[in-house]
GROMACS .gro file of C-alpha atoms in nm:
model
  331
    1MET     CA    1  -4.784 -10.809   2.439
    2THR     CA    2  -4.703 -11.137   2.262
    3ASP     CA    3  -4.342 -11.197   2.161
    4ILE     CA    4  -4.248 -11.137   1.796
    5GLU     CA    5  -4.091 -11.428   1.607
    6VAL     CA    6  -3.860 -11.340   1.316
    7ARG     CA    7  -3.758 -11.589   1.047
    8GLU     CA    8  -3.680 -11.607   0.678
    9LEU     CA    9  -3.982 -11.657   0.456
   10VAL     CA   10  -3.996 -11.946   0.211
   11PRO     CA   11  -4.113 -11.872  -0.146
   12SER     CA   12  -4.456 -12.025  -0.074
   13GLU     CA   13  -4.508 -11.742   0.179
   14TYR     CA   14  -4.427 -11.462  -0.065
   15ARG     CA   15  -4.796 -11.414  -0.142
   16GLU     CA   16  -4.852 -11.341   0.226
   17TRP     CA   17  -4.562 -11.096   0.213
   18ASP     CA   18  -4.717 -10.917  -0.086
   19LEU     CA   19  -5.043 -10.878   0.107
   20LEU     CA   20  -4.849 -10.713   0.390
   21VAL     CA   21  -4.683 -10.479   0.138
   22GLU     CA   22  -5.026 -10.389   0.005
   23GLU     CA   23  -5.164 -10.318   0.352
   24ALA     CA   24  -4.863 -10.132   0.496
   25GLN     CA   25  -4.882  -9.761   0.409
   26PRO     CA   26  -4.508  -9.728   0.330
   27GLY     CA   27  -4.514 -10.050   0.128
   28THR     CA   28  -4.404  -9.990  -0.231
   29LEU     CA   29  -4.363 -10.177  -0.557
   30PHE     CA   30  -3.996 -10.213  -0.459
   31HIS     CA   31  -4.102 -10.436  -0.167
   32THR     CA   32  -4.306 -10.678  -0.377
   33SER     CA   33  -4.183 -11.029  -0.444
   34ASP     CA   34  -4.208 -10.971  -0.823
   35TRP     CA   35  -3.966 -10.679  -0.802
   36LEU     CA   36  -3.729 -10.846  -0.556
   37GLU     CA   37  -3.719 -11.174  -0.747
   38THR     CA   38  -3.629 -10.986  -1.066
   39TYR     CA   39  -3.310 -10.872  -0.894
   40ARG     CA   40  -3.248 -11.221  -0.761
   41ASN     CA   41  -3.300 -11.394  -1.095
   42VAL     CA   42  -3.136 -11.145  -1.332
   43LEU     CA   43  -2.843 -11.038  -1.113
   44SER     CA   44  -2.799 -11.367  -0.924
   45LYS     CA   45  -2.861 -11.189  -0.593
   46ASP     CA   46  -2.890 -11.373  -0.264
   47LEU     CA   47  -3.239 -11.257  -0.164
   48ARG     CA   48  -3.380 -11.309   0.181
   49ILE     CA   49  -3.717 -11.181   0.300
   50TYR     CA   50  -3.741 -11.186   0.677
   51GLY     CA   51  -4.088 -11.189   0.830
   52CYS     CA   52  -4.196 -11.079   1.177
   53PHE     CA   53  -4.482 -11.288   1.320
   54ARG     CA   54  -4.712 -11.232   1.614
   55ASN     CA   55  -4.929 -11.538   1.692
   56ASP     CA   56  -4.850 -11.673   1.342
   57GLU     CA   57  -4.969 -11.346   1.180
   58LEU     CA   58  -4.721 -11.165   0.955
   59VAL     CA   59  -4.701 -10.814   1.106
   60GLY     CA   60  -4.375 -10.682   0.963
   61GLY     CA   61  -4.050 -10.770   0.797
   62CYS     CA   62  -3.768 -10.665   0.570
   63PRO     CA   63  -3.614 -10.787   0.243
   64LEU     CA   64  -3.235 -10.805   0.224
   65PHE     CA   65  -2.979 -10.871  -0.047
   66VAL     CA   66  -2.681 -11.054   0.102
   67ARG     CA   67  -2.332 -11.045  -0.046
   68ASN     CA   68  -2.009 -11.216   0.051
   69PHE     CA   69  -1.700 -11.012  -0.034
   70LYS     CA   70  -1.404 -11.240  -0.112
   71GLY     CA   71  -1.504 -11.471   0.170
   72ILE     CA   72  -1.401 -11.202   0.419
   73LEU     CA   73  -1.709 -10.988   0.470
   74LYS     CA   74  -2.078 -11.073   0.481
   75MET     CA   75  -2.287 -10.769   0.392
   76ALA     CA   76  -2.662 -10.713   0.381
   77SER     CA   77  -2.857 -10.427   0.225
   78SER     CA   78  -3.226 -10.362   0.172
   79THR     CA   79  -3.154 -10.176  -0.154
   80SER     CA   80  -2.985 -10.248  -0.485
   81ASN     CA   81  -2.914 -10.067  -0.812
   82MET     CA   82  -3.192  -9.823  -0.903
   83THR     CA   83  -3.396  -9.917  -0.595
   84ASP     CA   84  -3.340  -9.622  -0.367
   85TYR     CA   85  -3.544  -9.750  -0.073
   86CYS     CA   86  -3.688 -10.084   0.032
   87GLY     CA   87  -3.652 -10.129   0.404
   88PRO     CA   88  -3.851 -10.262   0.700
   89LEU     CA   89  -4.229 -10.261   0.698
   90VAL     CA   90  -4.484 -10.275   0.979
   91LYS     CA   91  -4.849 -10.367   0.949
   92GLU     CA   92  -5.060 -10.066   1.035
   93SER     CA   93  -5.201 -10.078   1.386
   94SER     CA   94  -5.575 -10.088   1.442
   95SER     CA   95  -5.538  -9.891   1.765
   96ALA     CA   96  -5.662  -9.533   1.781
   97LYS     CA   97  -5.406  -9.453   2.052
   98THR     CA   98  -5.075  -9.305   1.939
   99SER     CA   99  -4.890  -9.462   2.231
  100LYS     CA  100  -5.020  -9.807   2.135
  101ARG     CA  101  -4.920  -9.766   1.771
  102VAL     CA  102  -4.570  -9.651   1.867
  103GLN     CA  103  -4.534  -9.944   2.107
  104GLU     CA  104  -4.633 -10.198   1.841
  105THR     CA  105  -4.390 -10.048   1.588
  106HIS     CA  106  -4.104 -10.055   1.839
  107GLU     CA  107  -4.177 -10.416   1.934
  108ILE     CA  108  -4.161 -10.529   1.572
  109PHE     CA  109  -3.853 -10.323   1.485
  110ASP     CA  110  -3.677 -10.429   1.807
  111ALA     CA  111  -3.737 -10.796   1.726
  112LEU     CA  112  -3.615 -10.747   1.369
  113ARG     CA  113  -3.305 -10.556   1.481
  114LYS     CA  114  -3.207 -10.822   1.735
  115PHE     CA  115  -3.261 -11.097   1.479
  116LEU     CA  116  -3.045 -10.926   1.217
  117CYS     CA  117  -2.768 -10.872   1.471
  118ARG     CA  118  -2.755 -11.249   1.527
  119GLN     CA  119  -2.708 -11.336   1.158
  120GLY     CA  120  -2.334 -11.270   1.148
  121PHE     CA  121  -2.344 -10.979   0.906
  122ASP     CA  122  -2.039 -10.751   0.905
  123SER     CA  123  -2.247 -10.471   0.757
  124ILE     CA  124  -2.623 -10.409   0.755
  125HIS     CA  125  -2.776 -10.118   0.564
  126LEU     CA  126  -3.150 -10.050   0.575
  127ARG     CA  127  -3.312  -9.766   0.387
  128PHE     CA  128  -3.672  -9.698   0.488
  129SER     CA  129  -3.951  -9.586   0.258
  130PRO     CA  130  -4.071  -9.226   0.285
  131GLY     CA  131  -4.347  -9.234   0.543
  132ILE     CA  132  -4.162  -9.433   0.809
  133GLU     CA  133  -4.046  -9.166   1.051
  134ASP     CA  134  -3.972  -9.357   1.372
  135ILE     CA  135  -3.636  -9.534   1.344
  136ARG     CA  136  -3.546  -9.504   1.712
  137SER     CA  137  -3.544  -9.881   1.764
  138PHE     CA  138  -3.220  -9.871   1.565
  139THR     CA  139  -3.066  -9.535   1.657
  140TRP     CA  140  -3.122  -9.595   2.030
  141ASN     CA  141  -2.910  -9.909   1.990
  142ASP     CA  142  -2.602  -9.754   1.830
  143TRP     CA  143  -2.691  -9.789   1.464
  144GLY     CA  144  -2.572  -9.499   1.251
  145SER     CA  145  -2.838  -9.302   1.066
  146LYS     CA  146  -2.864  -9.072   0.766
  147VAL     CA  147  -3.135  -8.857   0.615
  148HIS     CA  148  -3.220  -8.860   0.243
  149TYR     CA  149  -3.470  -8.660   0.040
  150THR     CA  150  -3.727  -8.703  -0.231
  151HIS     CA  151  -3.992  -8.470  -0.374
  152HIS     CA  152  -4.369  -8.515  -0.372
  153LEU     CA  153  -4.562  -8.321  -0.632
  154ASP     CA  154  -4.920  -8.267  -0.519
  155LEU     CA  155  -5.149  -8.377  -0.800
  156LYS     CA  156  -5.458  -8.232  -0.633
  157GLU     CA  157  -5.336  -7.880  -0.709
  158ASP     CA  158  -5.326  -7.685  -1.034
  159VAL     CA  159  -4.992  -7.766  -1.198
  160ASP     CA  160  -5.000  -7.453  -1.415
  161ASN     CA  161  -5.009  -7.231  -1.108
  162LYS     CA  162  -4.697  -7.391  -0.959
  163ILE     CA  163  -4.443  -7.411  -1.240
  164SER     CA  164  -4.157  -7.162  -1.252
  165ARG     CA  165  -4.078  -6.905  -1.518
  166THR     CA  166  -3.787  -7.121  -1.638
  167ILE     CA  167  -4.010  -7.426  -1.686
  168ARG     CA  168  -4.264  -7.213  -1.873
  169LYS     CA  169  -3.987  -7.093  -2.102
  170ASP     CA  170  -3.871  -7.452  -2.161
  171LEU     CA  171  -4.225  -7.564  -2.243
  172LYS     CA  172  -4.273  -7.275  -2.484
  173SER     CA  173  -3.954  -7.372  -2.670
  174VAL     CA  174  -4.058  -7.736  -2.722
  175PHE     CA  175  -4.413  -7.646  -2.819
  176LYS     CA  176  -4.262  -7.418  -3.083
  177VAL     CA  177  -4.067  -7.703  -3.247
  178GLY     CA  178  -4.366  -7.936  -3.230
  179LEU     CA  179  -4.246  -8.180  -2.966
  180GLU     CA  180  -4.521  -8.410  -2.839
  181THR     CA  181  -4.560  -8.685  -2.579
  182LYS     CA  182  -4.722  -9.026  -2.586
  183ILE     CA  183  -4.739  -9.345  -2.385
  184TRP     CA  184  -4.519  -9.598  -2.557
  185ASN     CA  185  -4.412  -9.903  -2.358
  186ASP     CA  186  -4.128  -9.999  -2.589
  187LEU     CA  187  -3.816 -10.153  -2.435
  188GLU     CA  188  -3.584 -10.084  -2.728
  189THR     CA  189  -3.668  -9.713  -2.733
  190TYR     CA  190  -3.614  -9.678  -2.359
  191TYR     CA  191  -3.292  -9.876  -2.342
  192SER     CA  192  -3.146  -9.692  -2.641
  193LEU     CA  193  -3.208  -9.356  -2.470
  194LEU     CA  194  -3.076  -9.484  -2.137
  195SER     CA  195  -2.758  -9.618  -2.298
  196LYS     CA  196  -2.694  -9.285  -2.471
  197THR     CA  197  -2.746  -9.100  -2.142
  198TYR     CA  198  -2.478  -9.304  -1.968
  199GLU     CA  199  -2.241  -9.326  -2.264
  200ARG     CA  200  -2.229  -8.946  -2.270
  201GLN     CA  201  -2.090  -8.964  -1.913
  202ASN     CA  202  -1.853  -9.254  -1.996
  203LEU     CA  203  -2.052  -9.477  -1.761
  204LYS     CA  204  -2.215  -9.817  -1.790
  205THR     CA  205  -2.590  -9.850  -1.747
  206PRO     CA  206  -2.667  -9.933  -1.382
  207LEU     CA  207  -2.863 -10.247  -1.472
  208PRO     CA  208  -2.840 -10.486  -1.769
  209LYS     CA  209  -3.094 -10.485  -2.050
  210ARG     CA  210  -3.232 -10.816  -1.927
  211PHE     CA  211  -3.352 -10.645  -1.608
  212PHE     CA  212  -3.548 -10.386  -1.803
  213GLU     CA  213  -3.697 -10.662  -2.016
  214LYS     CA  214  -3.844 -10.805  -1.696
  215VAL     CA  215  -3.972 -10.463  -1.590
  216PHE     CA  216  -4.149 -10.414  -1.923
  217ASP     CA  217  -4.293 -10.766  -1.891
  218LEU     CA  218  -4.437 -10.667  -1.552
  219ILE     CA  219  -4.574 -10.344  -1.701
  220GLN     CA  220  -4.755 -10.548  -1.965
  221LYS     CA  221  -4.874 -10.836  -1.746
  222LYS     CA  222  -4.945 -10.667  -1.413
  223ASP     CA  223  -4.991 -10.300  -1.504
  224ILE     CA  224  -4.722 -10.173  -1.264
  225GLY     CA  225  -4.653  -9.852  -1.457
  226TYR     CA  226  -4.591  -9.703  -1.800
  227MET     CA  227  -4.337  -9.521  -2.017
  228LEU     CA  228  -4.399  -9.170  -2.147
  229VAL     CA  229  -4.183  -9.042  -2.434
  230SER     CA  230  -4.120  -8.704  -2.595
  231GLU     CA  231  -4.081  -8.722  -2.971
  232THR     CA  232  -4.017  -8.490  -3.262
  233PRO     CA  233  -4.273  -8.430  -3.540
  234GLU     CA  234  -4.073  -8.686  -3.740
  235GLY     CA  235  -4.140  -8.952  -3.473
  236GLU     CA  236  -3.793  -8.962  -3.316
  237ALA     CA  237  -3.803  -9.030  -2.941
  238VAL     CA  238  -3.573  -8.786  -2.759
  239ALA     CA  239  -3.660  -8.844  -2.392
  240ALA     CA  240  -3.847  -9.098  -2.180
  241HIS     CA  241  -3.976  -9.146  -1.826
  242LEU     CA  242  -4.052  -9.480  -1.664
  243THR     CA  243  -4.319  -9.428  -1.399
  244LEU     CA  244  -4.427  -9.695  -1.151
  245TYR     CA  245  -4.762  -9.711  -0.974
  246GLY     CA  246  -4.816  -9.702  -0.599
  247LYS     CA  247  -5.135  -9.708  -0.393
  248GLU     CA  248  -5.236  -9.343  -0.417
  249SER     CA  249  -4.921  -9.215  -0.583
  250THR     CA  250  -4.669  -9.290  -0.854
  251ILE     CA  251  -4.291  -9.309  -0.850
  252GLY     CA  252  -4.079  -9.136  -1.113
  253TRP     CA  253  -3.840  -9.430  -1.125
  254SER     CA  254  -3.613  -9.363  -1.423
  255SER     CA  255  -3.561  -9.106  -1.696
  256ALA     CA  256  -3.341  -9.101  -2.004
  257ARG     CA  257  -3.267  -8.846  -2.274
  258ASN     CA  258  -3.077  -8.837  -2.601
  259PRO     CA  259  -2.786  -8.597  -2.531
  260ALA     CA  260  -2.765  -8.514  -2.902
  261PHE     CA  261  -3.103  -8.342  -2.875
  262ASN     CA  262  -2.996  -8.028  -2.689
  263LEU     CA  263  -3.337  -7.869  -2.631
  264ARG     CA  264  -3.375  -7.928  -2.258
  265GLY     CA  265  -3.746  -7.863  -2.262
  266SER     CA  266  -3.805  -8.222  -2.375
  267ASN     CA  267  -3.779  -8.328  -2.010
  268ALA     CA  268  -4.001  -8.044  -1.888
  269LEU     CA  269  -4.266  -8.148  -2.139
  270LEU     CA  270  -4.257  -8.504  -2.009
  271TYR     CA  271  -4.303  -8.396  -1.648
  272TYR     CA  272  -4.575  -8.146  -1.733
  273ASN     CA  273  -4.787  -8.385  -1.940
  274GLU     CA  274  -4.723  -8.669  -1.698
  275PHE     CA  275  -4.851  -8.463  -1.406
  276LEU     CA  276  -5.164  -8.372  -1.601
  277ASP     CA  277  -5.224  -8.735  -1.701
  278LEU     CA  278  -5.184  -8.862  -1.344
  279GLN     CA  279  -5.416  -8.589  -1.217
  280SER     CA  280  -5.684  -8.707  -1.455
  281ARG     CA  281  -5.653  -9.057  -1.307
  282ASN     CA  282  -5.695  -8.931  -0.949
  283PHE     CA  283  -5.349  -9.008  -0.817
  284GLU     CA  284  -5.280  -8.789  -0.513
  285TYR     CA  285  -4.910  -8.719  -0.565
  286MET     CA  286  -4.604  -8.819  -0.764
  287ASN     CA  287  -4.284  -8.918  -0.589
  288VAL     CA  288  -4.018  -8.751  -0.802
  289MET     CA  289  -3.699  -8.926  -0.695
  290ALA     CA  290  -3.458  -8.640  -0.756
  291GLY     CA  291  -3.387  -8.503  -0.411
  292ASN     CA  292  -3.034  -8.629  -0.345
  293VAL     CA  293  -2.849  -8.499  -0.653
  294PRO     CA  294  -2.811  -8.117  -0.654
  295LYS     CA  295  -2.863  -8.051  -1.026
  296TYR     CA  296  -3.173  -8.272  -1.043
  297ALA     CA  297  -3.310  -8.131  -0.718
  298ASP     CA  298  -3.269  -7.774  -0.846
  299TYR     CA  299  -3.443  -7.860  -1.172
  300ILE     CA  300  -3.746  -8.033  -1.021
  301MET     CA  301  -3.799  -7.740  -0.784
  302GLY     CA  302  -3.929  -7.558  -1.091
  303PHE     CA  303  -4.252  -7.758  -1.040
  304SER     CA  304  -4.280  -7.651  -0.672
  305PRO     CA  305  -4.287  -7.997  -0.511
  306LYS     CA  306  -4.280  -8.072  -0.139
  307LEU     CA  307  -3.943  -8.183   0.001
  308VAL     CA  308  -3.985  -8.512   0.189
  309PRO     CA  309  -3.717  -8.675   0.409
  310TYR     CA  310  -3.663  -9.046   0.449
  311TYR     CA  311  -3.405  -9.236   0.650
  312SER     CA  312  -3.145  -9.509   0.650
  313VAL     CA  313  -2.968  -9.692   0.932
  314THR     CA  314  -2.638  -9.880   0.925
  315LEU     CA  315  -2.457 -10.119   1.156
  316GLU     CA  316  -2.094 -10.215   1.093
  317SER     CA  317  -1.869 -10.465   1.267
  318LYS     CA  318  -1.524 -10.360   1.385
  319LYS     CA  319  -1.369 -10.576   1.112
  320TYR     CA  320  -1.578 -10.403   0.846
  321SER     CA  321  -1.493 -10.054   0.979
  322ILE     CA  322  -1.119 -10.132   0.988
  323LEU     CA  323  -1.116 -10.275   0.634
  324LYS     CA  324  -1.322  -9.981   0.505
  325ALA     CA  325  -1.077  -9.735   0.660
  326LEU     CA  326  -0.780  -9.921   0.509
  327TYR     CA  327  -0.946  -9.923   0.167
  328LYS     CA  328  -0.988  -9.545   0.182
  329VAL     CA  329  -0.619  -9.505   0.266
  330VAL     CA  330  -0.490  -9.719  -0.024
  331THR     CA  331  -0.727  -9.567  -0.281
   0.00000   0.00000   0.00000
């Protein structure tokens, strides 16, 4: 098998990267150059997209955000705020043999791993998309690993037959007060609800308004998703979901609710009508990203989704491990 060359892509090669993202089954919107460059431009991130080449063909790679901490530590991560996964990708093999496909994946991941280890990072954190199950190229070489969870709601099945008694009760309560949903891609409405959600918890929003402006620009220009809102008969928006499109699925990326509106069924109504809408457009499933926080995970189980694991790997230098341990002691 031909050796794999790994190098950083230049911006003129980002189109080629986006084609790989489109072809790779675990490739997501989070991997696209549009999404990654939004983080780079708005948050002044040091973005690097590393490509793996076989005979000058891009066959894999990984985006990384690099950060220098006080000139002491150099850290790299494939994720950032509100991007829960965006790790290595591999072009799907054309071979019908399982052994051949596994071999090709290991060759690409091995080359990527060795390359990253030579870049002088004190910490490397990669979180793979759901769908990439074989991370042994990393764990067999002393990288730490962790399992995470998301939920997939099957849109080929009858939603009404799967919702719990509690969700039915919530829906009945909001129907009674006349709550309705509509698609409304309005930044000000969304950001107002998001700000109220975090203010109630005495927290800052995880990303600045300027970032969401870029997301709504992408929604308008490139049709990457949409916002669904619940509103009262008087037209007041009380909850919103931002949903992003994938190949055969969608991602429930972000939700926000006005805490002053205490009828919790507003969220149930959003999910219910969203599932029905996506069904009508022949999406196969919705990735409801609520599997790692207990209260959200318990709530979404009311729609009977499938629990899906995904994985992360981490490599830390001795210096990083020592400083991390000291930080824990002093705090």
